[in-house]
C-alpha cells in the first residue's frame, strides 16, 4: 500500500510507506518551515486508523532540506496522538537536532493543576461575585479615607514622616506649573459666560449686568469647578500613574518593608500640596474669569473698564467668595484622595497603570460634580 | 538552520566600534568576530558597557564610530528592508525579561508570529504552546507575567525570543537573579538550543560559572581602559592571559 499526499506548495511533501507489516514509514521531503502550508497531522492519524495492524511509526527524513518549528509542531502532535493510541514512535530517522528538540519539548511534563480552566459561571454567581467585589471596594475606599485622616492628624501634631523636598516639588508641579492651563480655561469660561449672558441682557439694554453674571458665576462656582476638573485631569491622573508605577516596580513594598508608611510618605505630601494650592488656584481662576468677562464687556458691549470693575465689586460679597474657596478646598482633597487611592490599588502591569489613571480622573470628576450639587443645595437651604 | 557544522565562518563582525552616550564614551575601538554556531560571551564588570554593546549589535542604538557587520552586510548602512530582515533573524532575551505585562505568556509569543507569518490563530497557539514546552513551561499559556516567578519570566522571555526560529540569539544576563540551580538549568537549555538549532548565541554575563560552562568564544571589556583587552575562548584566556585585570575577573580576584 502506498499513498501520497502532495501539498499545494511545491516544496514540502508528506508520503507514507509500509516496509514491514506493523510499521508505518512517514517520509518527509522538502522544506518544512512555518512559511509553507504544512500538512496536518490528521493525515498520519487517518493512515493509522485505516490499518489497525500498525504498531510503530518510523520516519525517513532523507529528502528533508530544511525545517523549523513547523516540523517540530507537526512531530509533537503525532507523538501525542500515538501515545494516546499506544503506538510506538521510532525517531531514529529524524535529524539529530530535531530529535533533541522533541526530547526537550517533552522533558518537563506539564505541571498538574497549572492550566487555567475556563470556568463558565452562572449569571447568579456572577452577580454575587460582582456585588461582593463592589462591597470590598467600598470597604477599601473607606479604609483609605480613614488612613488618610489619621495621617493628616499625625501631620497636624507634627509626627508624620515625609520628605519636605518631595512636598515642595509636588507643590510646584500642581501650583505654578498649572497656571498656564488654568489661565487659558478660566479666561475662556469667563468669555463664554459673558457672551451667553450678553445676548439675553442686550434685549433689555441691561448689558452692564454681564459683570454681575460673570462675577458671581465665576467666584461662587465656576472658578472652583473648572480648577477642580483641570486638576483632576492634570494632577489626579499623574498621582495615580506615579504611585501605580511604583506599585508595579515593587517600590511601595520596599517602603513598607523599611517601616515607612506609604500613606505618610507618598499620599500625605500630595494631599497637602493640593490642599495648599487649590484655594490659590481658585482665586487666580476667579480673577481670570472676570478678565474674560471684561474683555467681552469692553470689546463688544462698549462698557468702560472702571464701570465694569465697579459693577463686579458691587455684585460680589465675601460669602460667595468663601463658598468658592471652600469648594476648591473640598475638590482638592477629593482629587488627591482619588488619585492616590487608585494608584495604591493599582495591579502589577502596564495596563493596570493606565486603568488606574483613567479611573482616578473619572472618580474625581464624578465626586467634584456630586460635591458641587450638594454644596449648592445646602447653601441654598441655609440661605447664604 | 537544519544542520549545525562548527566551521569558522564569521557571522557577526564588529569593526572599530566606538560607543557613546552623547559625549560620554562608554567603550572605544572594539574589534571582534562572532562565528557561526558560537556561544559568544560578552564579559566585564558591572557598568562597563556590556548591555550597551548588545544594544549596538542588535540595532537598537547606532554607533558613534565603526561598523557592525552581519555576514557581509553593514547593518548601519543597509537599507530599511535589509535591516528589517536582519532584525527579524535575531531573538533577544532582555535583562529583565521585558514580557509585555498586559498579555498572557501565549499572547507574548504569538505577537511576533502574528506579525511576521501567515499562520492561522490555531497554528500560532500550537507553536506558542510548543515554545513554552521547550523552555519547560507547558501548561502556563494563560498566565500573566505578574503571576509567575522571576525564573519563569526569564524562561518565558526565552520562549518569546525563540518564536520566529531566529538564527542569532542574544541573552542579556540570563542567569542574573536566578538561584544557582535554575541558572545552571538555563545554561543547559542554552547549550541544548545551540546543539539542536545550530543558532549563533551571544550571551552578556558576568557569572563565571556560566562563562566557563557554555562559552567557546568571548570578548572582555575593561571598564578602566574603556576598550576590549582580550577575545577568544574563555578557558584558554584563563590559562594564557597576562593582563592582571582579566586574570582578576576570571579568578574572582584570587589569582
Ligand atoms: N541611557 C543612557 N544614557 C547615558 N549613559 C548611559 C545610559 N545607559 C547606560 N549608560 C552608561 O553606560 C555605561 C555602561 O552601561 P551598561 O551598558 O548598562 O553596563 P553593563 O550592562 O555592562 O552593566 C554605564 O556607565 C552607564 O552609566
Ligand atoms: Mg547590563
Coordinates of N, CA and C in Angstrom, one line a residue, chain A residues 140-284:
Chain A
X140 N -12.6 49.2 51.0 CA -11.2 49.6 50.7 C -11.2 51.2 50.7
X141 N -12.2 51.7 50.0 CA -12.2 53.2 49.9 C -12.3 53.8 51.3
X142 N -13.2 53.3 52.1 CA -13.4 53.9 53.5 C -12.2 53.7 54.3
X143 N -11.6 52.5 54.1 CA -10.3 52.2 54.8 C -9.3 53.3 54.5
X144 N -9.2 53.6 53.2 CA -8.2 54.5 52.7 C -8.5 55.9 53.2
X145 N -9.7 56.3 53.2 CA -10.1 57.6 53.7 C -9.7 57.7 55.2
X146 N -10.0 56.6 55.9 CA -9.7 56.6 57.4 C -8.2 56.8 57.6
X147 N -7.4 56.0 56.8 CA -6.0 56.1 57.0 C -5.5 57.5 56.6
X148 N -6.0 58.0 55.6 CA -5.6 59.4 55.2 C -5.9 60.4 56.3
X149 N -7.1 60.2 56.9 CA -7.4 61.2 58.0 C -6.4 61.0 59.2
X150 N -6.1 59.8 59.5 CA -5.1 59.5 60.6 C -3.8 60.2 60.3
X151 N -3.3 60.0 59.0 CA -2.1 60.5 58.6 C -2.1 62.1 58.7
X152 N -3.2 62.6 58.3 CA -3.4 64.1 58.3 C -3.3 64.6 59.8
X153 N -4.0 63.9 60.7 CA -3.9 64.3 62.1 C -2.5 64.2 62.6
X154 N -1.8 63.1 62.2 CA -0.4 62.9 62.6 C 0.4 64.1 62.1
X155 N 0.1 64.6 60.9 CA 0.8 65.7 60.4 C 0.6 66.9 61.2
X156 N -0.7 67.1 61.6 CA -1.1 68.3 62.4 C -0.3 68.3 63.7
X157 N -0.1 67.2 64.3 CA 0.6 67.2 65.6 C 2.1 67.0 65.4
X158 N 2.5 67.1 64.1 CA 4.0 67.1 63.7 C 4.7 65.8 63.9
X159 N 3.9 64.7 63.7 CA 4.6 63.4 63.8 C 4.7 62.5 62.6
X160 N 4.3 63.2 61.4 CA 4.3 62.4 60.2 C 5.7 62.4 59.6
X161 N 6.1 61.3 59.0 CA 7.4 61.2 58.3 C 7.2 61.4 56.8
X162 N 7.7 62.4 56.2 CA 7.6 62.6 54.8 C 8.8 63.5 54.4
X163 N 9.1 63.6 53.1 CA 10.3 64.4 52.7 C 9.8 65.8 52.3
X164 N 10.4 66.8 53.0 CA 9.9 68.1 52.7 C 10.2 68.5 51.2
X165 N 11.3 68.0 50.7 CA 11.6 68.3 49.3 C 10.6 67.7 48.3
X166 N 10.1 66.6 48.7 CA 9.0 65.9 47.9 C 7.8 66.8 47.9
X167 N 7.4 67.3 49.1 CA 6.2 68.2 49.2 C 6.4 69.4 48.3
X168 N 7.6 70.0 48.4 CA 7.8 71.3 47.7 C 7.8 71.0 46.2
X169 N 8.4 69.9 45.7 CA 8.3 69.6 44.3 C 6.9 69.4 43.9
X170 N 6.1 68.7 44.7 CA 4.7 68.5 44.3 C 3.9 69.8 44.3
X171 N 4.2 70.7 45.2 CA 3.5 72.0 45.3 C 3.9 72.7 44.0
X172 N 5.1 72.6 43.5 CA 5.5 73.3 42.3 C 4.7 72.7 41.1
X173 N 4.7 71.4 41.1 CA 4.0 70.7 40.0 C 2.5 71.0 39.9
X174 N 1.9 71.1 41.1 CA 0.4 71.3 41.0 C 0.0 72.7 41.3
X175 N 1.0 73.6 41.5 CA 0.7 75.0 41.7 C 1.2 75.8 40.5
X176 N 2.4 76.3 40.5 CA 2.9 77.2 39.5 C 2.8 76.6 38.1
X177 N 3.1 75.3 37.9 CA 3.1 74.7 36.6 C 1.7 74.5 36.0
X178 N 0.6 74.7 36.9 CA -0.7 74.6 36.4 C -1.3 75.9 36.0
X179 N -0.5 77.0 36.2 CA -1.1 78.4 35.9 C -1.4 78.6 34.5
X180 N -0.6 78.2 33.5 CA -0.9 78.5 32.1 C -2.3 77.9 31.7
X181 N -2.5 76.6 32.0 CA -3.7 75.9 31.6 C -4.9 76.5 32.4
X182 N -4.7 76.9 33.7 CA -5.8 77.5 34.4 C -6.2 78.8 33.8
X183 N -5.2 79.6 33.5 CA -5.4 80.9 32.8 C -6.3 80.8 31.6
X184 N -5.8 79.9 30.7 CA -6.5 79.7 29.4 C -7.9 79.3 29.6
X185 N -8.2 78.3 30.4 CA -9.5 77.8 30.6 C -10.4 78.8 31.3
X186 N -9.9 79.5 32.3 CA -10.7 80.4 33.1 C -11.1 81.6 32.2
X187 N -10.1 82.2 31.5 CA -10.5 83.3 30.6 C -11.6 82.9 29.6
X188 N -11.4 81.7 29.1 CA -12.4 81.3 28.1 C -13.7 81.0 28.7
X189 N -13.8 80.5 29.9 CA -15.1 80.3 30.6 C -15.7 81.6 30.8
X190 N -14.9 82.6 31.3 CA -15.4 83.9 31.5 C -16.0 84.5 30.3
X191 N -15.3 84.4 29.2 CA -15.7 84.9 27.8 C -17.1 84.2 27.5
X192 N -17.1 82.9 27.6 CA -18.3 82.2 27.2 C -19.5 82.6 28.0
X193 N -19.3 82.7 29.4 CA -20.5 83.2 30.2 C -20.9 84.5 29.8
X194 N -20.0 85.4 29.5 CA -20.3 86.8 29.1 C -21.1 86.8 27.8
X195 N -20.6 86.1 26.9 CA -21.3 86.0 25.6 C -22.7 85.6 25.7
X196 N -22.9 84.4 26.4 CA -24.2 83.9 26.6 C -25.1 84.9 27.3
X197 N -24.6 85.5 28.4 CA -25.4 86.5 29.1 C -25.7 87.7 28.3
X198 N -24.7 88.2 27.5 CA -24.9 89.4 26.8 C -26.0 89.3 25.8
X199 N -26.1 88.2 25.1 CA -27.2 88.1 24.1 C -28.5 88.3 24.7
X200 N -28.8 87.7 25.9 CA -30.0 87.9 26.6 C -30.2 89.3 27.1
X201 N -29.1 89.8 27.8 CA -29.3 91.1 28.5 C -29.4 92.3 27.6
X202 N -28.8 92.2 26.4 CA -28.8 93.3 25.4 C -30.3 93.6 25.0
X203 N -31.1 92.5 25.0 CA -32.5 92.7 24.6 C -33.2 93.7 25.6
X204 N -32.7 93.8 26.9 CA -33.3 94.8 27.8 C -32.4 96.0 28.0
X205 N -31.4 96.1 27.2 CA -30.4 97.2 27.3 C -29.7 97.1 28.7
X206 N -29.6 95.9 29.2 CA -29.0 95.8 30.6 C -27.6 95.1 30.5
X207 N -26.8 95.6 29.5 CA -25.5 94.9 29.2 C -24.7 95.0 30.5
X208 N -24.8 96.0 31.3 CA -23.9 96.2 32.4 C -24.0 95.0 33.4
X209 N -25.2 94.3 33.4 CA -25.3 93.2 34.3 C -24.5 92.0 33.9
X210 N -23.9 92.0 32.7 CA -23.0 91.0 32.4 C -21.9 90.8 33.5
X211 N -21.5 92.0 34.0 CA -20.5 92.0 35.1 C -21.0 91.2 36.3
X212 N -22.2 91.4 36.7 CA -22.8 90.6 37.8 C -22.7 89.1 37.5
X213 N -23.3 88.8 36.3 CA -23.4 87.4 35.9 C -22.0 86.7 36.0
X214 N -21.1 87.3 35.3 CA -19.8 86.7 35.2 C -19.1 86.6 36.6
X215 N -19.2 87.7 37.3 CA -18.5 87.8 38.6 C -19.1 86.8 39.6
X216 N -20.4 86.7 39.7 CA -21.0 85.8 40.7 C -20.8 84.3 40.2
X217 N -21.0 84.1 39.0 CA -20.8 82.7 38.5 C -19.4 82.2 38.7
X218 N -18.4 83.0 38.3 CA -17.0 82.6 38.5 C -16.7 82.4 39.9
X219 N -16.9 83.4 40.7 CA -16.4 83.4 42.1 C -17.2 82.3 42.9
X220 N -18.5 82.2 42.7 CA -19.2 81.3 43.6 C -19.0 79.8 43.2
X221 N -19.1 79.5 41.9 CA -19.0 78.1 41.5 C -17.9 77.8 40.4
X222 N -18.0 78.5 39.3 CA -17.3 78.1 38.1 C -15.8 78.1 38.3
X223 N -15.3 79.0 39.0 CA -13.8 79.1 39.3 C -13.3 77.8 39.9
X224 N -14.0 77.4 41.0 CA -13.6 76.2 41.8 C -13.8 75.0 40.9
X225 N -15.0 74.9 40.2 CA -15.3 73.7 39.5 C -14.3 73.5 38.3
X226 N -14.0 74.6 37.6 CA -13.0 74.5 36.5 C -11.6 74.1 37.0
X227 N -11.2 74.7 38.1 CA -9.9 74.3 38.6 C -9.9 72.9 39.1
X228 N -11.0 72.5 39.7 CA -11.1 71.1 40.2 C -11.0 70.1 39.0
X229 N -11.7 70.4 37.9 CA -11.7 69.5 36.8 C -10.3 69.5 36.1
X230 N -9.7 70.7 36.0 CA -8.4 70.7 35.4 C -7.4 69.9 36.3
X231 N -7.5 70.1 37.6 CA -6.5 69.4 38.4 C -6.8 67.9 38.4
X232 N -8.1 67.5 38.3 CA -8.4 66.0 38.2 C -7.7 65.4 37.0
X233 N -7.7 66.1 35.8 CA -7.1 65.6 34.6 C -5.6 65.7 34.7
X234 N -5.1 66.8 35.3 CA -3.7 67.0 35.2 C -3.0 66.3 36.3
X235 N -3.4 66.6 37.5 CA -2.6 66.1 38.7 C -3.1 64.8 39.2
X236 N -4.5 64.6 39.3 CA -5.0 63.4 39.8 C -4.5 62.2 39.0
X237 N -4.5 62.3 37.7 CA -4.1 61.3 36.8 C -2.6 61.0 37.0
X238 N -1.8 62.1 37.2 CA -0.4 62.0 37.4 C -0.1 61.2 38.7
X239 N -0.8 61.6 39.8 CA -0.7 60.9 41.1 C -0.9 59.4 40.9
X240 N -2.0 59.1 40.2 CA -2.4 57.6 40.1 C -1.3 56.9 39.3
X241 N -0.8 57.6 38.2 CA 0.2 56.9 37.3 C 1.5 56.7 38.1
X242 N 1.9 57.8 38.8 CA 3.2 57.7 39.6 C 3.1 56.6 40.6
X243 N 2.1 56.6 41.5 CA 2.0 55.6 42.6 C 1.8 54.2 42.0
X244 N 1.0 54.2 40.9 CA 0.8 52.9 40.2 C 2.0 52.3 39.7
X245 N 2.9 53.1 39.1 CA 4.1 52.6 38.5 C 5.0 52.1 39.7
X246 N 5.0 52.9 40.8 CA 5.8 52.4 42.0 C 5.3 51.1 42.5
X247 N 3.9 50.9 42.4 CA 3.4 49.6 42.8 C 3.9 48.5 41.9
X248 N 3.9 48.8 40.5 CA 4.4 47.8 39.6 C 5.9 47.4 39.9
X249 N 6.7 48.4 40.2 CA 8.1 48.1 40.4 C 8.4 47.7 41.8
X250 N 7.4 47.3 42.6 CA 7.6 46.9 44.0 C 8.2 48.0 44.8
X251 N 8.2 49.3 44.4 CA 8.8 50.3 45.2 C 8.0 50.6 46.5
X252 N 6.6 50.4 46.4 CA 5.8 50.5 47.6 C 6.1 49.5 48.6
X253 N 6.3 48.2 48.1 CA 6.7 47.1 49.0 C 8.0 47.5 49.7
X254 N 8.9 48.1 48.9 CA 10.2 48.4 49.5 C 10.1 49.4 50.6
X255 N 9.2 50.4 50.4 CA 8.9 51.4 51.5 C 8.4 50.7 52.7
X256 N 7.4 49.8 52.5 CA 6.7 49.2 53.6 C 7.7 48.3 54.4
X257 N 8.5 47.6 53.7 CA 9.4 46.7 54.5 C 10.5 47.5 55.2
X258 N 10.7 48.8 54.8 CA 11.6 49.6 55.6 C 10.9 50.3 56.8
X259 N 9.6 49.9 56.9 CA 8.8 50.5 58.0 C 8.4 51.9 57.7
X260 N 8.4 52.3 56.5 CA 8.0 53.7 56.1 C 6.5 53.5 55.6
X261 N 5.6 54.3 56.1 CA 4.2 54.1 55.7 C 4.1 54.9 54.3
X262 N 3.6 54.1 53.3 CA 3.4 54.8 52.0 C 2.3 55.9 52.1
X263 N 1.4 55.7 53.1 CA 0.4 56.8 53.3 C 1.1 58.1 53.7
X264 N 2.0 58.0 54.6 CA 2.7 59.2 55.1 C 3.7 59.7 54.0
X265 N 4.4 58.8 53.4 CA 5.5 59.2 52.5 C 5.0 59.6 51.2
X266 N 4.0 59.0 50.6 CA 3.5 59.3 49.3 C 2.2 60.1 49.3
X267 N 1.2 59.7 50.1 CA -0.1 60.2 50.0 C -0.1 61.6 50.7
X268 N 0.5 61.7 51.8 CA 0.4 63.0 52.6 C 0.9 64.2 51.8
X269 N 2.2 64.1 51.3 CA 2.6 65.3 50.6 C 1.8 65.7 49.4
X270 N 1.2 64.7 48.7 CA 0.3 65.0 47.6 C -1.0 65.7 48.1
X271 N -1.5 65.2 49.2 CA -2.7 65.7 49.7 C -2.5 67.2 50.1
X272 N -1.4 67.4 50.9 CA -1.0 68.7 51.4 C -0.8 69.7 50.2
X273 N -0.1 69.2 49.2 CA 0.1 70.1 48.1 C -1.2 70.6 47.5
X274 N -2.1 69.7 47.3 CA -3.4 70.1 46.7 C -4.2 71.0 47.6
X275 N -4.2 70.6 48.9 CA -4.9 71.4 49.9 C -4.4 72.9 49.9
X276 N -3.1 73.0 49.8 CA -2.5 74.3 49.9 C -2.7 75.1 48.6
X277 N -2.6 74.4 47.4 CA -2.6 75.1 46.2 C -4.0 75.4 45.6
X278 N -5.0 74.5 45.9 CA -6.3 74.6 45.2 C -6.9 76.0 45.5
X279 N -7.0 76.5 46.8 CA -7.6 77.8 47.0 C -6.9 78.9 46.2
X280 N -5.6 78.8 46.2 CA -4.8 79.9 45.5 C -5.2 79.8 44.0
X281 N -5.2 78.6 43.4 CA -5.5 78.5 42.0 C -7.0 79.0 41.8
X282 N -7.8 78.7 42.8 CA -9.2 79.1 42.6 C -9.3 80.6 42.6
X283 N -8.6 81.3 43.5 CA -8.6 82.8 43.4 C -8.1 83.3 42.1
X284 N -7.0 82.7 41.6 CA -6.5 83.0 40.3 C -7.5 82.8 39.2

